Short mmCIF file of C-alpha atoms in Angstrom, two decimals:
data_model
loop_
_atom_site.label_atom_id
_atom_site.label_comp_id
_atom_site.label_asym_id
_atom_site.label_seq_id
_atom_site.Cartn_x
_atom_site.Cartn_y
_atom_site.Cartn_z
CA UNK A 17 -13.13 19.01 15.62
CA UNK A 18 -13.75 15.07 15.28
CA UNK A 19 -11.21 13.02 13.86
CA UNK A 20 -8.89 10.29 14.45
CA UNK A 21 -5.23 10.72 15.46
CA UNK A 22 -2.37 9.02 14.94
CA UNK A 23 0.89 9.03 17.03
CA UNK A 24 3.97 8.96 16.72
CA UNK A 25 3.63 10.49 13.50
CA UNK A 26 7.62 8.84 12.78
CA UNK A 27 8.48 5.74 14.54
CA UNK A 28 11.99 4.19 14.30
CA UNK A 29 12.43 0.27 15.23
CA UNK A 30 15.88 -1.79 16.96
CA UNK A 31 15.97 -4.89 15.64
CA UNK A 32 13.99 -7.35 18.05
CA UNK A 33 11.91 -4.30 19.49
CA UNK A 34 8.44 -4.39 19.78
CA UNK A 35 6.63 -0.77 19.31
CA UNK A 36 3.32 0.38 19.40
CA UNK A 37 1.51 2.59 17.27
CA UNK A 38 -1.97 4.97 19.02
CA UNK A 39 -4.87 5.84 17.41
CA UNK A 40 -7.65 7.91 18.74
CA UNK A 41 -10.87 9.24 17.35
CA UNK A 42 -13.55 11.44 18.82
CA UNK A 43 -15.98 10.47 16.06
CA UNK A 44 -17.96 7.89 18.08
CA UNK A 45 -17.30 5.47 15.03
CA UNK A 46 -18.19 1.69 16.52
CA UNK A 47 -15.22 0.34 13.30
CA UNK A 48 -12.01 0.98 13.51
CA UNK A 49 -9.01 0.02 10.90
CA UNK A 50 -5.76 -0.90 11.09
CA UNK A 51 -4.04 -1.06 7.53
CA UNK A 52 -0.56 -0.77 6.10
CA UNK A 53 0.83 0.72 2.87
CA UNK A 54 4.03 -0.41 0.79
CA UNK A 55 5.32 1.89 -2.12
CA UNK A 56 3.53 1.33 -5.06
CA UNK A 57 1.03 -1.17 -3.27
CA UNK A 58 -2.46 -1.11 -2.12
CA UNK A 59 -3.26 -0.25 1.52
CA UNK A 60 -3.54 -3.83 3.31
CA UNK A 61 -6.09 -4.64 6.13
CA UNK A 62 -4.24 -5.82 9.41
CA UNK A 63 -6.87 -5.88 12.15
CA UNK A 64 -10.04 -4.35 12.47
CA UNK A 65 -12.78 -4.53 15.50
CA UNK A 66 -16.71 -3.67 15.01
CA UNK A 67 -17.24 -3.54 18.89
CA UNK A 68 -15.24 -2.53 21.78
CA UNK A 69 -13.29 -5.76 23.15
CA UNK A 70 -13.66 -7.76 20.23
CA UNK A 71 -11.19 -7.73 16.82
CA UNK A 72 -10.20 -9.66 13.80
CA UNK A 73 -7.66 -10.60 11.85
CA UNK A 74 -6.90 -9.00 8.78
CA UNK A 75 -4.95 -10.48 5.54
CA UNK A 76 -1.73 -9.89 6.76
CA UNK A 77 -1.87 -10.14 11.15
CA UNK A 78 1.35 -11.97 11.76
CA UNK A 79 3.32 -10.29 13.78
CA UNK A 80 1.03 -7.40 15.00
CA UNK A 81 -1.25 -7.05 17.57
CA UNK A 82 -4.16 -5.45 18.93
CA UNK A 83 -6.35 -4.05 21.88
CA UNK A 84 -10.22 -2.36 21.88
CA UNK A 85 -10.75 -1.83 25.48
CA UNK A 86 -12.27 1.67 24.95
CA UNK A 87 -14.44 2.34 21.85
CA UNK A 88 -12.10 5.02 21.12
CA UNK A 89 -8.81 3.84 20.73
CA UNK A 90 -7.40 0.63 19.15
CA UNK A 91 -3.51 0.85 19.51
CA UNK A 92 -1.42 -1.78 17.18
CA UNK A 93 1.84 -3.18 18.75
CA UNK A 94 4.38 -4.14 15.64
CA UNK A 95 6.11 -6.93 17.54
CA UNK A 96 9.60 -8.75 16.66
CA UNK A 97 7.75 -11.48 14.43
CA UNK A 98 7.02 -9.10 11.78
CA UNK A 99 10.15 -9.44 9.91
CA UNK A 100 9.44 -6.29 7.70
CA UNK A 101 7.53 -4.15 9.54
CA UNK A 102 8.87 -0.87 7.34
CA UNK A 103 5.91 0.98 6.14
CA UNK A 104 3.76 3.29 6.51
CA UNK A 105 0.81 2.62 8.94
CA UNK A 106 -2.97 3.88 8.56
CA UNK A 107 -5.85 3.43 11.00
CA UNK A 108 -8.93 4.37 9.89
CA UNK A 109 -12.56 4.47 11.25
CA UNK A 110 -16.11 4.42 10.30
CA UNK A 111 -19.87 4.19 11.51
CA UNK A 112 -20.30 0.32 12.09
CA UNK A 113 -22.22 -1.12 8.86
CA UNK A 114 -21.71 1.97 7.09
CA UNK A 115 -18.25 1.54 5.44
CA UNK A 116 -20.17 0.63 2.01
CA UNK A 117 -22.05 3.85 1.92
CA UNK A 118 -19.84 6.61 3.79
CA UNK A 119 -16.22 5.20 3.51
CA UNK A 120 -13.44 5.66 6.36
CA UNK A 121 -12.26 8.21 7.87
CA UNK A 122 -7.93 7.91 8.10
CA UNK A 123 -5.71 9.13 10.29
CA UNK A 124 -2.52 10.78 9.08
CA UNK A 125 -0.39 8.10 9.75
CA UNK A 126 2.63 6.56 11.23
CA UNK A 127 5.94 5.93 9.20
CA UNK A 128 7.50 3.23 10.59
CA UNK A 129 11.31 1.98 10.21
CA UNK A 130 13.35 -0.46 10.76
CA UNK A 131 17.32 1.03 12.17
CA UNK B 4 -5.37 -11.20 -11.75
CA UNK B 5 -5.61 -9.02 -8.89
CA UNK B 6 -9.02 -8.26 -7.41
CA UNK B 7 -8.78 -4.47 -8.10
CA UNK B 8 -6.30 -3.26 -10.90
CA UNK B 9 -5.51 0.79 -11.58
CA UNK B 10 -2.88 1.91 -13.83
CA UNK B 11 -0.18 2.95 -11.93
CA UNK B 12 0.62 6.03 -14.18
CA UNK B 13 1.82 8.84 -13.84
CA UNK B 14 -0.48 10.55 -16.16
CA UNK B 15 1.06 13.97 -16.98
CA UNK B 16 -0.89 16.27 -18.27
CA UNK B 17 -1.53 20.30 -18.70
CA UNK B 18 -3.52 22.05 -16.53
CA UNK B 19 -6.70 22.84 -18.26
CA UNK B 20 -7.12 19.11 -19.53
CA UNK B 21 -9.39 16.64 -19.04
CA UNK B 22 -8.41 13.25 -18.10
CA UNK B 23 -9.54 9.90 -17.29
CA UNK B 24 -8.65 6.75 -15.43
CA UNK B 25 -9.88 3.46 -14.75
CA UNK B 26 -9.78 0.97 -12.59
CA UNK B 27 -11.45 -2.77 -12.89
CA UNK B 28 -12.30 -5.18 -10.47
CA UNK B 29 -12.49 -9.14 -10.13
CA UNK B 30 -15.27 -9.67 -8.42
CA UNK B 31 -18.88 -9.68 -9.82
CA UNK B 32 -20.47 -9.39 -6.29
CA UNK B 33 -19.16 -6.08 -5.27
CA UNK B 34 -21.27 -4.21 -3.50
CA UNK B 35 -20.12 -0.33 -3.21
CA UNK B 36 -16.89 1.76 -5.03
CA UNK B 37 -15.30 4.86 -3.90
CA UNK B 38 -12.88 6.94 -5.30
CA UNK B 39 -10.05 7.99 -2.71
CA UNK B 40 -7.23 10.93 -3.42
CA UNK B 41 -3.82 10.36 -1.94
CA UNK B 42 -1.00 12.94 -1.15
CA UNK B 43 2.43 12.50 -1.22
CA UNK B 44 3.09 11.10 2.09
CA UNK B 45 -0.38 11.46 3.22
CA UNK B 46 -3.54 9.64 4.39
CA UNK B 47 -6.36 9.14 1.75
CA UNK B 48 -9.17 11.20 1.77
CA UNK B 49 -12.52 9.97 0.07
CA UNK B 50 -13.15 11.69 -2.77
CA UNK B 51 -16.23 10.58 -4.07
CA UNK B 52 -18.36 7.56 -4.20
CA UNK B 53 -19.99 5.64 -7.37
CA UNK B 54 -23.24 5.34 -8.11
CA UNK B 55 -24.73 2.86 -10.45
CA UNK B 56 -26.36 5.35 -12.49
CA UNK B 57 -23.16 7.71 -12.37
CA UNK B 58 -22.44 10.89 -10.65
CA UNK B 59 -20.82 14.05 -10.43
CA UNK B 60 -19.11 16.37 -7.90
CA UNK B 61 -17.78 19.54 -9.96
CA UNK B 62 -15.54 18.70 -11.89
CA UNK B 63 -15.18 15.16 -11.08
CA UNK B 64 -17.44 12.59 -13.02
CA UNK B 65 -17.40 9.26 -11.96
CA UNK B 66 -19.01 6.39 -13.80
CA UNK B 67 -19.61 2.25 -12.91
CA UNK B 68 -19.71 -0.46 -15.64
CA UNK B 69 -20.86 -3.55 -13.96
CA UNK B 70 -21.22 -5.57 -17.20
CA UNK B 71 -17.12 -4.88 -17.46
CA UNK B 72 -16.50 -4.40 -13.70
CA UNK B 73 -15.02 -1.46 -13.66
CA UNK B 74 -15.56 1.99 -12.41
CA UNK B 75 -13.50 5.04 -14.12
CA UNK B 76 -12.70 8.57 -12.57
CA UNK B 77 -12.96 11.94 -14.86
CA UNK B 78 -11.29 15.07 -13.99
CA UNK B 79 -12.07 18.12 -16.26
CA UNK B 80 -10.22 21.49 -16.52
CA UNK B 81 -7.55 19.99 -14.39
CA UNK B 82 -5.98 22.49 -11.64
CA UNK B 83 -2.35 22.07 -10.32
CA UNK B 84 -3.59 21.15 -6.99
CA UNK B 85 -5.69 17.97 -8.49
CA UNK B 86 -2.15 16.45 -8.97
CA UNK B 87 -2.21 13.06 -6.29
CA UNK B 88 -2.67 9.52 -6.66
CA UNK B 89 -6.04 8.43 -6.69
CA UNK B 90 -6.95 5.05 -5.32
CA UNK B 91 -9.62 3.02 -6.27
CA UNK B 92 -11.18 0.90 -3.14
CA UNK B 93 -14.39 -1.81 -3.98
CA UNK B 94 -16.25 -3.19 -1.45
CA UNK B 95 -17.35 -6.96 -1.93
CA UNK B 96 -18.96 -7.42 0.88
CA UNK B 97 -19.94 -6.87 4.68
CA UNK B 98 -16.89 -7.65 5.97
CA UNK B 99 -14.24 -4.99 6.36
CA UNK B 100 -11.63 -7.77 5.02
CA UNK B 101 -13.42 -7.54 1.78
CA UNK B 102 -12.53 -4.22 1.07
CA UNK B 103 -10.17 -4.10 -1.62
CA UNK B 104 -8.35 -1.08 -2.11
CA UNK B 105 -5.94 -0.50 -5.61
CA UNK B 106 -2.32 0.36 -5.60
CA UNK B 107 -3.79 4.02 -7.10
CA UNK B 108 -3.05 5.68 -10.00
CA UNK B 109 -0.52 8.97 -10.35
CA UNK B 110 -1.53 12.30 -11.41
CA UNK B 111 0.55 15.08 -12.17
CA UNK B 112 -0.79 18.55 -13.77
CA UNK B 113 1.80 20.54 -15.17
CA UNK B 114 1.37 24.57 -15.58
#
């Protein structure tokens, strides 16, 4: 079955630690997503990347980072700049162009705290 | 005002009822609207998207008013399992950043 996966599914954070979040899909979608939810808030972008090995910034990259070296996977690294990086993360893919007509595909998501 | 605006709810209603929810947008040159449903603790999944001229999927109706920017979401003869919060996501333009998805609106059917 295509789809994209998301690992750890439950991701706890030291002070000071940087972490990285994986996300995978078989889909063959060129776009791929990284956004993050807050209770009672809208999902906001972080990065996305339309083309293996190249990426942009979202509203809110400070603190995160990430890679597109394969076409299928575009891990995010939380590092110790984001000073509230408690939430719970989405990544989410689609065929390049086509997000206005099809929509994205999400993964299930990581929860992410902060111990 | 924020670009995309939903009522946060929770709408509680009986199972059997029809309900309806809105959700308005700032900006004139948005392109394409989609209605997403939300689990507790869950990814979204797309639910439907909105047509200028309106369209249906069962028993979900949904509807685009670009004269008031907004787009609204009708569920009829609600089932237990419709209960989720549905999020409303415009697109304003060919960049993924303008993708504007709504803090989503809470449905619970009772029995």
């Amino acid at each position: 079955d295509g789809g994209i996966t998301q690992s750890p599914k439950y991701l706890f954070r030291k002070e000071g630690q940087n972490v990285t979040l994986s996300c995978e899909q078989n889909l063959n979608h060129d776009a791929m997503y990284w956004y993050r939810q807050d209770p009672g808030q809208g999902l906001r972008l972080i990065y996305y990347s339309q083309i293996v090995n190249d990426f942009q910034k979202g509203d809110i990259a400070e603190g995160y980072s990430v890679s597109r070296e394969k076409k299928e996977s575009f891990p995010l690294t939380v590092t110790s700049a984001q000073k509230n990086p408690t939430a719970f993360y989405l990544c989410a893919s689609s065929i390049e162009g086509a997000q206005a007509n099809y929509g994205y595909t999400f993964g299930s998501g990581t929860r992410l705290t902060v111990v | 005002r924020k670009e995309v605006e939903q009522d946060p709810g929770p709408f509680n209603v009986p199972e059997g009822a029809t309900v309806a929810f809105n959700c308005t947008y700032s900006n004139s040159a948005s392109q394409s609207f989609f209605w997403y449903r939300q689990d507790c603790r869950k990814e979204p999944k797309l639910l439907m998207s909105v047509y200028s001229s309106g369209n249906e999927d069962g028993r979900f109706t949904a509807q685009l008013n670009r004269a008031s920017q907004y787009i609204s979401l009708l569920i009829r003869d609600s089932k237990l399992s419709d209960s989720a919060t549905y999020l409303c996501v415009v697109n304003g333009g060919s960049s993924a950043s303008k993708i504007i998805f709504g803090s989503g609106t809470r449905l619970s059917i009772r029995p």
